[in-house]
C-alpha cells in the first residue's frame, strides 16, 4: 500500500506518507511545552505516524490568541527539545506549525491591540485590530525567520508556515480582510506580497537541512473571500519561493470555521467550559447563527485539491475527512504525496499502526467535533474517552458524522 512507503519533504525522509495535521492542542500553559503536549505527540509517533506536527506556535507575542498557545522564543527551547527527542525516539519526524493570529489575537493575552492588514471591528472575535504599518509588517515577517531558527535549535525536522484558515498571512491574501490601498493591497500580486516576504525570511533561516511546508487555503469558504483560481496562483507562487510541500486546506476560523473541518460545532460543549456567564449565554444563543454547519464527506477538499495538483509539481499533502484506509489510498493514487489527519489521531493516536496491521480499516471518530469545541476552553480531547461526559451528550455525539 502506498501509505506505508517512504517519502521525503525536502531534506526530510518520512517512514511513511502519514502526517499528524497541525490541529491546535491547547496544551501549552504559559506558552511553553507541557508534559501533556510531549506525551500526546510521543503517543502519535509511537502509533506509527510519519511526521507529527505541533500546533499552533506563534512567532511573536502579538500573534497569540489563547493562554495555552505555544510561543516560539528562547525560553521555549528546552521544552521543545524534550518534545522532539520524544518523537524521534519513536521513529517519527517532528514538525511545528508557525504563524500569527492577526486580527484574532487576544488583548488579554498579548496586552496590545491585534494587528491586521486592515483595521476595524472583527465581529467574529470580537476584536478591534489596528491596521499594520510598514514597521509592523517588517517586524512580523522577520519573526517567522526567528521562529524557524528556534525550531531548528529545538530539533525539529520541519516547520509548517500557516498561510491559511484566516490567520495573518491568509488575512493579507484574502480580499475580505485586506482592504489596503498600498503595495500590500488591491491586486493579487500586492495581497500576496506579505506572504512572499514571510517566505523569504523562512527560506533564509531554514538552511539546507529543514523541510518547509506551507498550509494554504483552497477557498476561504464564503462569498467575498479567496476562491480556487487565486489559490492556484498562491500554490504556484509558493512553489517558486522554494517551499518543499503544501498542505491544501480551506476555511476561515473567524468567519467560516466549519468549512475547515465540516460538520457542526457543539456549542453546548464549548459553553460548558466558559467561566463568564454572559459569554456562556451568548455562545449558546448566538453561536449557531455565527458558525454555520457544513456537510461532512470523506476527502471533502478533493475536487479543489485536484485542480492544484494539475497546476504544480511540488509535493502536496491532502487533508480533510480522511477517516478510512480506502479514502487514504484513493487520494494517494490520484497524485497526492502525503495524507494528513487530526481527528482520527485525537480519537486514537495509534490510528496509523492499526491500519497497517489490519486491526482496523476505518477510524472510530464520528466527527462530532467535541475535540474542536473543547480546545477553546481547555485542551483537546475525544468525547469517546471521557468518563465524566453526560450520557445524553455521548448519545447525541454518536449519532453520526457531523452530528
PDB file of N, CA, C and O in Angstrom, residues 250 352 376:
ATOM      1  N   UNK A 250      -8.665  24.745   3.760  1.00  0.00           N
ATOM      2  CA  UNK A 250      -9.611  25.788   3.410  1.00  0.00           C
ATOM      3  C   UNK A 250     -10.369  26.274   4.622  1.00  0.00           C
ATOM      4  O   UNK A 250     -10.363  25.636   5.681  1.00  0.00           O
ATOM      5  N   UNK A 352      -2.602   4.981  12.692  1.00  0.00           N
ATOM      6  CA  UNK A 352      -1.796   4.543  11.543  1.00  0.00           C
ATOM      7  C   UNK A 352      -1.290   3.114  11.731  1.00  0.00           C
ATOM      8  O   UNK A 352      -1.383   2.283  10.815  1.00  0.00           O
ATOM      9  N   UNK A 376     -11.230  25.355  23.008  1.00  0.00           N
ATOM     10  CA  UNK A 376     -11.474  26.774  23.250  1.00  0.00           C
ATOM     11  C   UNK A 376     -11.580  27.085  24.741  1.00  0.00           C
ATOM     12  O   UNK A 376     -11.442  28.235  25.158  1.00  0.00           O
TER      13      UNK A 376
END
